[in-house]
Coordinates of C-alpha atoms and ligand atoms in Angstrom, one line a residue:
M1 CA 166.6 253.8 239.0
T2 CA 164.3 254.3 242.1
M3 CA 164.2 256.9 244.7
T4 CA 165.4 255.7 248.1
G5 CA 165.1 258.3 250.8
E6 CA 165.0 262.1 250.4
K7 CA 167.4 262.9 247.7
K8 CA 169.6 259.8 247.4
R9 CA 169.0 257.9 244.3
K10 CA 170.0 254.3 243.5
V11 CA 172.3 254.0 240.4
I12 CA 171.9 250.9 238.3
C13 CA 174.3 249.4 235.8
P14 CA 172.3 249.0 232.6
A15 CA 174.3 246.0 231.5
T16 CA 173.8 244.0 234.7
G17 CA 170.8 245.5 236.5
E18 CA 173.0 245.7 239.6
E19 CA 173.2 248.7 241.9
I20 CA 176.5 250.4 241.4
G21 CA 176.1 253.3 243.8
R22 CA 173.9 256.0 245.3
M23 CA 173.7 259.5 244.2
E24 CA 172.8 262.7 246.0
E25 CA 171.1 265.3 243.9
T26 CA 171.9 269.0 244.1
P27 CA 168.9 270.8 245.6
L28 CA 167.4 273.5 243.4
A29 CA 167.8 275.9 246.3
K30 CA 171.5 275.6 246.0
V31 CA 171.6 277.1 242.5
P32 CA 171.8 280.8 243.5
L33 CA 174.8 280.0 245.7
M34 CA 176.5 278.1 242.9
Y35 CA 176.2 281.2 240.7
E36 CA 177.4 283.4 243.4
K37 CA 180.5 281.3 243.9
A38 CA 181.1 281.1 240.1
R39 CA 180.8 284.9 239.8
Q40 CA 183.2 285.4 242.7
A41 CA 185.8 283.1 241.2
F42 CA 185.5 284.6 237.7
P43 CA 187.7 287.8 237.9
A44 CA 190.8 286.0 239.2
W45 CA 190.4 283.1 236.7
A46 CA 189.7 285.5 233.8
E47 CA 192.7 287.6 234.6
M48 CA 195.1 284.7 235.0
P49 CA 197.4 284.5 231.9
V50 CA 196.3 281.8 229.5
K51 CA 199.7 280.1 230.0
K52 CA 198.9 279.7 233.7
R53 CA 195.4 278.5 233.1
V54 CA 196.7 275.8 230.8
E55 CA 199.0 274.6 233.5
H56 CA 195.8 273.6 235.4
L57 CA 194.7 271.7 232.3
R58 CA 198.0 269.9 232.3
S59 CA 197.4 268.7 235.9
L60 CA 194.0 267.6 234.9
R61 CA 195.4 265.6 232.0
L62 CA 198.0 263.9 234.2
Y63 CA 195.3 263.0 236.8
M64 CA 193.1 261.5 234.1
L65 CA 196.1 259.4 232.8
E66 CA 196.9 258.2 236.3
H67 CA 193.3 257.2 237.1
M68 CA 192.4 256.0 233.6
E69 CA 191.3 252.4 234.4
E70 CA 189.2 253.6 237.4
L71 CA 187.5 256.0 235.0
V72 CA 187.0 253.2 232.4
Q73 CA 185.2 251.2 235.1
V74 CA 183.0 254.1 236.1
I75 CA 182.0 254.8 232.5
T76 CA 181.4 251.1 231.5
D77 CA 179.4 250.5 234.7
S78 CA 177.3 253.6 234.1
T79 CA 176.6 253.2 230.4
G80 CA 176.9 249.5 229.7
K81 CA 179.3 250.3 226.8
V82 CA 182.4 248.1 226.4
A83 CA 185.8 249.1 227.8
V84 CA 187.6 249.8 224.5
E85 CA 184.9 252.3 223.6
A86 CA 185.1 254.0 227.0
L87 CA 188.8 254.2 226.6
T88 CA 189.0 255.5 223.0
A89 CA 185.8 257.5 222.5
D90 CA 185.4 259.0 226.0
I91 CA 188.9 259.2 227.5
L92 CA 191.3 259.4 224.6
T93 CA 189.3 262.2 222.9
V94 CA 189.3 264.2 226.1
V95 CA 193.0 263.7 226.8
D96 CA 193.8 264.6 223.2
A97 CA 191.6 267.7 223.3
V98 CA 193.1 268.9 226.5
Q99 CA 196.6 268.5 225.2
H100 CA 195.6 270.3 222.0
M101 CA 194.3 273.2 224.1
E102 CA 197.5 273.3 226.2
K103 CA 199.4 273.9 223.0
T104 CA 197.0 276.2 221.1
A105 CA 195.0 278.2 223.7
A106 CA 197.5 281.0 224.0
S107 CA 197.6 281.7 220.2
A108 CA 193.9 281.0 219.6
L109 CA 193.0 283.6 222.3
A110 CA 195.7 286.1 221.6
P111 CA 194.5 289.5 220.2
R112 CA 194.3 289.1 216.4
R113 CA 195.5 291.9 214.2
V114 CA 193.4 292.5 211.1
S115 CA 193.9 294.9 208.2
T116 CA 192.6 298.4 208.2
P117 CA 191.2 299.9 204.9
L118 CA 193.2 302.7 203.2
L119 CA 190.3 305.1 204.0
F120 CA 191.4 304.8 207.6
F121 CA 195.0 305.5 206.8
G122 CA 197.3 305.6 209.8
K123 CA 195.1 303.5 212.1
K124 CA 195.4 300.0 213.3
S125 CA 192.8 297.3 214.1
Y126 CA 192.7 294.2 216.2
I127 CA 190.2 291.8 217.9
E128 CA 190.4 290.9 221.5
Y129 CA 188.9 287.7 222.9
K130 CA 187.5 288.1 226.4
P131 CA 185.8 285.4 228.6
R132 CA 182.1 285.7 228.8
G133 CA 181.7 285.0 232.5
V134 CA 179.8 282.0 233.9
V135 CA 179.2 279.3 231.4
L136 CA 176.5 276.6 231.9
V137 CA 177.3 273.3 230.3
I138 CA 174.5 270.7 230.1
S139 CA 175.5 267.3 228.8
P140 CA 174.0 263.9 227.8
W141 CA 174.5 260.3 228.8
N142 CA 175.8 258.6 225.6
Y143 CA 179.4 259.8 226.0
P144 CA 179.0 261.1 229.5
F145 CA 182.7 262.0 230.0
Q146 CA 183.7 263.4 226.6
L147 CA 180.6 265.5 226.0
A148 CA 180.8 267.1 229.4
M149 CA 184.6 267.5 229.5
I150 CA 185.4 269.1 226.2
P151 CA 183.0 272.0 226.5
V152 CA 184.0 272.5 230.1
V153 CA 187.7 272.5 229.5
S154 CA 187.3 274.8 226.4
A155 CA 185.3 277.3 228.5
L156 CA 187.9 277.2 231.3
A157 CA 190.8 277.6 228.9
A158 CA 189.1 280.7 227.6
G159 CA 188.9 282.2 231.1
N160 CA 185.3 281.4 232.1
T161 CA 184.1 279.8 235.3
V162 CA 181.8 276.9 234.7
I163 CA 178.8 275.1 236.1
L164 CA 178.3 271.7 234.7
K165 CA 175.1 269.7 234.8
P166 CA 175.9 266.2 233.6
S167 CA 173.2 263.7 232.6
E168 CA 171.1 262.3 235.5
V169 CA 171.2 259.0 233.6
T170 CA 174.9 258.5 234.3
P171 CA 175.4 260.4 237.6
L172 CA 178.5 258.6 238.7
V173 CA 180.4 259.9 235.8
G174 CA 179.4 263.4 236.8
K175 CA 180.6 262.7 240.3
W176 CA 183.9 261.5 239.0
I177 CA 184.3 264.7 237.0
E178 CA 183.7 266.7 240.1
T179 CA 186.4 264.8 241.9
L180 CA 188.7 265.2 238.9
F181 CA 188.6 269.0 239.1
H182 CA 188.9 269.0 242.8
E183 CA 191.9 266.7 242.9
S184 CA 193.7 268.4 240.1
G185 CA 193.8 271.6 242.1
F186 CA 191.4 274.0 240.3
P187 CA 190.7 277.0 242.5
E188 CA 187.4 277.1 244.5
G189 CA 184.4 278.1 242.4
V190 CA 186.0 277.8 239.0
V191 CA 184.2 274.5 238.2
Q192 CA 181.1 273.3 240.0
V193 CA 179.0 270.3 239.2
A194 CA 175.2 270.3 239.7
H195 CA 173.8 266.8 239.9
G196 CA 170.2 266.2 238.8
G197 CA 167.7 266.1 236.0
K198 CA 165.7 268.4 233.8
E199 CA 164.2 270.5 236.7
L200 CA 167.7 271.3 237.9
G201 CA 168.8 272.0 234.3
A202 CA 165.9 274.4 233.8
G203 CA 166.6 276.0 237.2
L204 CA 170.2 276.6 236.2
V205 CA 169.2 278.2 232.9
E206 CA 166.7 280.4 234.7
R207 CA 169.6 282.0 236.8
K208 CA 170.9 283.6 233.6
P209 CA 174.4 282.2 232.9
D210 CA 176.4 284.3 230.5
Y211 CA 176.6 281.4 228.0
I212 CA 174.9 278.0 227.6
F213 CA 176.6 275.1 225.9
F214 CA 174.1 272.3 225.5
T215 CA 174.5 268.8 224.1
G216 CA 171.4 266.6 223.9
S217 CA 168.2 266.1 222.0
V218 CA 166.5 268.5 219.6
R219 CA 163.5 268.6 221.8
T220 CA 165.4 269.8 224.9
G221 CA 167.6 272.0 222.7
K222 CA 164.5 273.9 221.6
I223 CA 163.2 274.3 225.2
I224 CA 166.6 275.7 226.3
Q225 CA 166.8 278.0 223.3
E226 CA 163.4 279.4 224.1
Q227 CA 164.3 280.0 227.7
A228 CA 167.7 281.5 226.7
A229 CA 166.0 283.8 224.2
R230 CA 164.0 285.4 226.9
Y231 CA 167.2 286.7 228.5
L232 CA 169.2 286.9 225.3
I233 CA 171.7 284.3 226.5
P234 CA 173.9 283.1 223.7
T235 CA 174.0 279.4 223.2
T236 CA 175.7 276.6 221.4
L237 CA 173.4 273.6 220.7
E238 CA 174.9 270.2 219.8
L239 CA 171.8 268.2 218.9
G240 CA 170.8 265.0 217.2
G241 CA 171.6 263.4 213.9
K242 CA 170.3 260.9 211.3
D243 CA 173.6 260.5 209.4
P244 CA 173.6 259.1 205.9
M245 CA 176.3 256.8 204.5
I246 CA 176.6 256.8 200.7
V247 CA 178.4 253.8 199.2
F248 CA 179.2 254.0 195.5
G249 CA 179.8 250.9 193.4
D250 CA 183.5 251.7 193.0
A251 CA 184.1 251.8 196.8
H252 CA 186.4 249.3 198.6
L253 CA 183.4 247.2 199.5
E254 CA 185.0 245.2 202.4
R255 CA 186.1 248.5 204.0
A256 CA 182.7 250.1 203.5
V257 CA 181.0 247.1 205.1
K258 CA 183.3 247.2 208.1
G259 CA 182.9 251.0 208.3
A260 CA 179.1 250.7 208.3
V261 CA 179.2 248.1 211.0
W262 CA 181.4 250.1 213.2
G263 CA 179.8 253.5 212.3
G264 CA 176.3 252.2 212.9
L265 CA 176.8 250.0 215.9
T266 CA 179.6 251.4 218.1
N267 CA 178.2 252.4 221.5
S268 CA 175.2 250.3 220.4
G269 CA 174.3 253.0 217.9
Q270 CA 173.8 255.6 220.7
V271 CA 175.9 258.2 218.9
C272 CA 174.7 261.5 217.5
M273 CA 176.9 260.7 214.5
S274 CA 176.2 257.1 214.0
V275 CA 175.4 255.8 210.6
E276 CA 171.6 255.8 210.7
R277 CA 170.8 255.6 206.9
L278 CA 172.7 253.4 204.5
Y279 CA 172.4 254.1 200.8
V280 CA 174.2 251.7 198.5
E281 CA 174.6 251.9 194.7
K282 CA 172.4 249.4 193.0
P283 CA 175.1 247.2 191.2
V284 CA 176.8 246.4 194.5
Y285 CA 173.7 246.5 196.8
D286 CA 173.1 242.7 197.1
R287 CA 176.8 241.9 197.6
F288 CA 177.1 244.7 200.2
V289 CA 174.0 243.5 202.2
R290 CA 175.3 239.8 202.2
Q291 CA 178.7 241.0 203.5
L292 CA 177.0 243.3 206.0
V293 CA 175.0 240.5 207.5
K294 CA 178.1 238.3 207.7
E295 CA 180.1 241.0 209.5
V296 CA 177.3 241.8 211.9
N297 CA 177.0 238.2 212.8
R298 CA 180.6 238.1 213.8
L299 CA 180.2 240.7 216.5
Q300 CA 180.5 239.7 220.1
Q301 CA 178.2 241.3 222.6
G302 CA 179.0 241.4 226.3
R303 CA 180.9 243.0 229.2
G304 CA 184.4 241.8 228.6
T305 CA 187.4 243.8 227.4
D306 CA 187.4 241.7 224.2
D307 CA 183.7 242.3 223.5
D308 CA 182.5 244.5 220.7
L309 CA 179.0 245.6 221.7
G310 CA 177.8 246.6 225.1
S311 CA 174.3 247.2 226.3
M312 CA 171.9 250.1 225.8
T313 CA 172.3 252.8 228.4
F314 CA 168.9 254.5 228.8
P315 CA 165.6 252.5 229.0
G316 CA 163.7 255.3 227.3
Q317 CA 165.8 254.8 224.2
I318 CA 164.8 251.2 223.9
D319 CA 161.2 252.3 223.5
I320 CA 162.2 254.6 220.6
V321 CA 164.1 251.8 218.9
R322 CA 161.2 249.5 219.3
E323 CA 158.8 252.0 217.8
H324 CA 161.0 252.5 214.7
I325 CA 161.5 248.8 214.1
E326 CA 157.8 248.0 214.6
D327 CA 156.8 250.8 212.2
A328 CA 159.3 249.6 209.6
L329 CA 158.2 245.9 209.9
A330 CA 154.6 246.9 209.6
R331 CA 155.3 248.7 206.4
G332 CA 157.1 245.9 204.7
A333 CA 160.8 246.1 205.9
R334 CA 162.6 242.9 206.8
L335 CA 165.1 242.1 209.5
L336 CA 168.2 240.2 208.3
T337 CA 169.8 240.0 211.8
G338 CA 168.6 240.5 215.3
Q339 CA 165.1 240.0 216.7
E340 CA 161.7 241.4 216.3
P341 CA 160.7 243.6 219.3
S342 CA 158.3 241.0 220.7
R343 CA 161.2 238.6 221.1
W344 CA 163.6 241.0 222.9
N345 CA 164.8 239.8 226.2
M346 CA 166.2 242.2 228.8
D347 CA 166.3 239.8 231.7
N348 CA 170.1 239.9 231.8
G349 CA 170.7 243.6 231.1
M350 CA 169.6 246.0 228.4
F351 CA 171.4 244.2 225.5
L352 CA 169.8 244.7 222.0
E353 CA 171.1 242.5 219.2
P354 CA 172.2 244.5 216.2
M355 CA 169.6 244.7 213.4
V356 CA 170.2 244.9 209.7
L357 CA 167.0 246.1 208.1
V358 CA 166.2 245.9 204.4
D359 CA 163.3 246.9 202.1
V360 CA 163.1 250.2 203.9
T361 CA 161.6 253.3 202.3
P362 CA 162.5 257.0 202.9
D363 CA 159.2 257.7 204.7
M364 CA 159.6 255.1 207.5
K365 CA 160.4 256.4 211.0
V366 CA 163.7 254.5 210.9
M367 CA 164.8 256.6 207.9
R368 CA 163.5 259.9 209.2
E369 CA 163.8 260.1 213.0
E370 CA 166.8 259.6 215.2
S371 CA 166.8 256.0 216.3
F372 CA 169.9 256.1 218.5
G373 CA 170.1 252.3 218.6
P374 CA 171.8 249.3 217.0
I375 CA 170.0 249.4 213.6
L376 CA 171.4 249.4 210.1
P377 CA 168.7 250.3 207.6
V378 CA 169.9 249.8 204.1
M379 CA 168.4 250.9 200.7
P380 CA 169.7 251.0 197.2
F381 CA 170.2 254.1 195.0
E382 CA 171.0 254.9 191.4
G383 CA 173.6 257.6 190.5
E384 CA 175.0 260.7 192.2
D385 CA 171.9 262.9 192.0
E386 CA 169.7 260.3 193.7
A387 CA 172.3 259.7 196.4
V388 CA 172.5 263.5 197.2
R389 CA 168.8 263.9 197.2
L390 CA 168.2 261.0 199.6
A391 CA 171.0 262.0 201.9
N392 CA 169.8 265.6 202.1
D393 CA 166.2 264.7 202.6
S394 CA 166.3 264.9 206.4
P395 CA 165.7 267.5 209.0
Y396 CA 169.1 266.7 210.4
G397 CA 172.6 267.6 209.2
L398 CA 175.3 266.5 211.6
N399 CA 177.6 264.1 209.8
A400 CA 177.7 262.1 206.6
S401 CA 180.0 259.7 204.8
V402 CA 180.8 259.1 201.2
W403 CA 182.5 255.9 200.0
S404 CA 184.3 255.7 196.6
R405 CA 187.7 255.1 195.2
D406 CA 187.2 258.1 193.0
L407 CA 188.1 260.8 195.4
E408 CA 187.1 263.6 193.0
K409 CA 183.6 262.2 192.8
A410 CA 183.5 261.7 196.6
K411 CA 184.6 265.3 197.2
R412 CA 182.0 266.5 194.7
I413 CA 179.3 264.7 196.6
A414 CA 180.7 265.9 200.0
S415 CA 180.3 269.5 198.9
R416 CA 176.7 268.9 197.8
L417 CA 175.7 267.5 201.2
V418 CA 174.0 269.8 203.7
S419 CA 175.9 268.7 206.7
G420 CA 178.2 270.1 209.4
N421 CA 180.7 267.3 208.8
V422 CA 181.5 264.9 206.0
V423 CA 184.0 262.0 206.0
I424 CA 185.2 260.3 202.9
N425 CA 185.9 256.6 203.1
D426 CA 185.6 256.6 206.9
V427 CA 183.0 257.5 209.5
M428 CA 182.6 260.0 212.3
I429 CA 186.3 260.9 212.7
T430 CA 186.0 264.7 212.1
V431 CA 184.9 265.0 215.8
A432 CA 188.2 263.4 216.9
N433 CA 190.4 265.9 215.0
P434 CA 190.8 268.7 217.5
H435 CA 191.9 271.1 214.7
L436 CA 188.4 270.8 213.1
P437 CA 185.4 272.8 214.2
F438 CA 182.5 270.4 215.1
G439 CA 178.7 271.0 215.0
G440 CA 175.6 270.5 213.0
V441 CA 173.3 272.3 210.5
K442 CA 169.5 272.3 210.3
E443 CA 168.0 270.6 213.4
S444 CA 171.4 269.1 214.4
G445 CA 172.4 272.3 216.1
I446 CA 173.7 275.9 216.2
G447 CA 177.3 276.8 216.6
R448 CA 180.7 275.0 216.6
Y449 CA 183.2 273.8 219.1
H450 CA 186.7 272.1 218.9
G451 CA 189.5 273.9 217.1
D452 CA 190.3 277.6 217.6
V453 CA 186.7 278.5 217.1
G454 CA 185.9 276.1 220.0
L455 CA 187.8 278.4 222.4
Q456 CA 186.7 281.7 220.8
T457 CA 183.1 280.7 221.1
F458 CA 183.4 281.0 224.8
C459 CA 184.6 284.6 224.4
H460 CA 183.0 287.7 223.5
Q461 CA 185.0 289.6 220.8
T462 CA 185.9 293.2 221.2
S463 CA 186.9 294.9 218.0
V464 CA 189.5 297.7 218.6
M465 CA 190.7 300.4 216.3
V466 CA 193.6 302.6 217.3
D467 CA 194.5 306.0 216.0
P468 CA 197.9 307.5 217.0
G469 CA 195.9 310.6 218.2
K470 CA 198.3 313.1 216.7
S471 CA 196.1 315.1 214.2
A472 CA 193.5 317.6 215.4
S473 CA 190.6 316.3 213.4
E474 CA 189.2 313.6 211.1
V475 CA 187.9 314.1 207.6
N476 CA 184.4 312.7 208.4
W477 CA 184.0 314.8 211.5
F478 CA 182.3 318.3 211.5
P479 CA 182.2 320.7 209.8
Y480 CA 180.7 319.2 206.7
R481 CA 180.8 322.5 204.7
G482 CA 182.1 321.9 201.2
K483 CA 182.8 318.2 201.8
Y484 CA 179.7 316.7 200.0
P485 CA 181.1 316.9 196.4
L486 CA 184.5 315.7 197.6
F487 CA 183.0 312.7 199.3
L488 CA 181.0 311.9 196.1
Q489 CA 184.2 312.0 194.1
L490 CA 186.1 310.0 196.7
I491 CA 183.4 307.2 196.8
R492 CA 183.2 307.0 193.0
S493 CA 186.9 306.8 192.5
Y494 CA 187.8 304.5 195.4
F495 CA 185.1 301.9 194.7
G496 CA 185.1 302.4 190.9
E497 CA 187.6 301.5 188.1
K498 CA 191.3 301.3 188.9
K499 CA 192.3 304.2 186.6
A500 CA 190.4 306.5 189.0
W501 CA 192.9 305.6 191.7
W502 CA 195.1 308.7 191.4
R503 CA 192.1 311.0 191.2
F504 CA 191.0 309.5 194.5
I505 CA 194.3 310.0 196.1
K506 CA 194.3 313.6 195.0
S507 CA 190.8 314.3 196.3
Y508 CA 191.6 312.5 199.6
L509 CA 194.7 314.5 200.2
H510 CA 192.7 317.6 199.3
L511 CA 190.1 316.7 201.9
L512 CA 192.8 316.0 204.5
R513 CA 194.3 319.4 203.9
K514 CA 191.0 321.2 204.4
Ligands
NAD1 P1 168.3 265.1 226.6 O1 168.0 266.3 225.8 O2 167.2 264.3 227.1 O3 169.2 265.5 227.9 C1 170.4 266.2 227.8 C2 170.7 267.0 229.0 O4 169.7 268.0 229.2 C3 170.6 266.2 230.3 O5 171.6 266.6 231.2 C4 169.2 266.5 230.9 O6 169.1 266.4 232.3 C5 169.1 268.0 230.4 N1 167.8 268.6 230.3 C6 166.6 267.9 230.0 N2 165.6 268.8 229.9 C7 166.1 270.0 230.3 C8 165.5 271.3 230.4 N3 164.2 271.5 230.2 N4 166.4 272.3 230.8 C9 167.7 272.1 231.0 N5 168.3 270.9 230.9 C10 167.5 269.9 230.6 O7 169.3 264.2 225.7 P2 170.0 262.8 226.1 O8 168.9 261.8 225.9 O9 170.7 262.9 227.4 O10 171.0 262.6 224.9 C11 170.8 262.1 223.7 C12 170.6 263.1 222.7 O11 171.8 263.9 222.6 C13 170.5 262.5 221.3 O12 169.5 263.2 220.5 C14 171.8 262.8 220.6 O13 171.8 262.8 219.2 C15 172.2 264.1 221.2 N6 173.7 264.2 221.2 C16 174.2 265.2 220.4 C17 175.6 265.3 220.3 C18 176.2 266.3 219.4 O14 177.4 266.6 219.6 N7 175.6 266.9 218.5 C19 176.4 264.4 221.0 C20 175.8 263.5 221.8 C21 174.4 263.4 221.9

């Protein structure tokens, strides 16, 4: 992309190198006004009953369905991904999540009654979920629609107003989102889109939103978290991954091979949850690798609706993939498919052939750092303990998969993995189940979204206790005279053995009567 003129920027399709539009960036100077608008719109939106808010979500969903193919085109042109992936991973997941929120938001956000201990006899307790205010959503380029829309819609359903800063790498998708909210009739100021790069992102954080929902790299996540900490702004961080796939000898091997190929190469591997480390049990390792190569060689790369693999999206990512492959080859790894970096040819778009890499070791960059490209590095392991040790030996913990016909064993391994998500005999799919919370551990992030918690996270919780207000005093209030020994007895009997129960009741009633 090159600058042409003051703020208009040329937008290029990464799969063809052709210009697909021009994009005007939001000037930094406009940021205060955006916050003012968002704050003005907040009270009316927050007070609107959830049932009315989700009617807006319904209009949004119907607009998306009506304009689905236009949206597929914008996403494929902007990212170079193939149409099926734009449709299933970007659009279907959003439509599904929106419909899920239409059905569940009212109950997820309703005040929740909780028990009240016997010591507070006569009182009642509940939790109320209240919108936080103005939520800033910052999103990446790999699933530019899904990863912007789901947090935005969740924040809106919970009663917040939102400022979205989509990725500058895929600006036309951000523009489409702006039109989508406008055309589906959202009130003025409830959703605003700020178009631009990291300076604009930093400027938006600096204006102190009430919550930040960030999806992107660990590096940027840490910068944002530091900035947010200065103002004590709460955040959710959805960051990178280096997901392990563990294949046991008793797995359905053909299924595991096909799962690895899809899990590692969908979206050209530019997925936070793509399979980035393959561990295969020794007795089936050779067979697995042979089948993997065969399956990868069957893939069709291109731009058509029948093609499997699209292009890379972001030029900077190609440099990272190159660095990882060069490091691995220099240390003795071998490529069984694809080309060495010196032979890569990007003359006709940023297409990278998928690479099966063997003879890798755990210390290589390709096994430690996020590659975010079409690489399948495979290494053998022996037994459950080694599989768990290798899989957990990572600064990341976003998703993982375990493959075995022995489901008890697979579940046993799953619970030993330090990971926000685990899938057994499949890959990635937890993120597509709107009932399940999604997020990472370790450097893969902080917080969860999706599911009820994904709406509640955009609320602050108020804990309320209610007393009928009929008695003149409470036992723990002043005066304390004579209460110390009684409290001693009360604590011992209430928290001690069961047989002391009646003694406690007697002493409690005695205290109440005083
Ligand atoms: P990135 O961190 O470079 O950028 C993400 C967003 O942050 C962009 O909108 C960018 O403009 C903005 N930004 C950059 N610097 C900023 C700053 N200082 N202040 C405010 N905003 C700033 O990430 P990317 O390259 O767009 O996305 C790829 C990364 O995202 C990968 O690491 C991937 O694993 C991760 N990711 C995570 C998830 C998840 O759910 N955990 C999903 C998809 C992608």
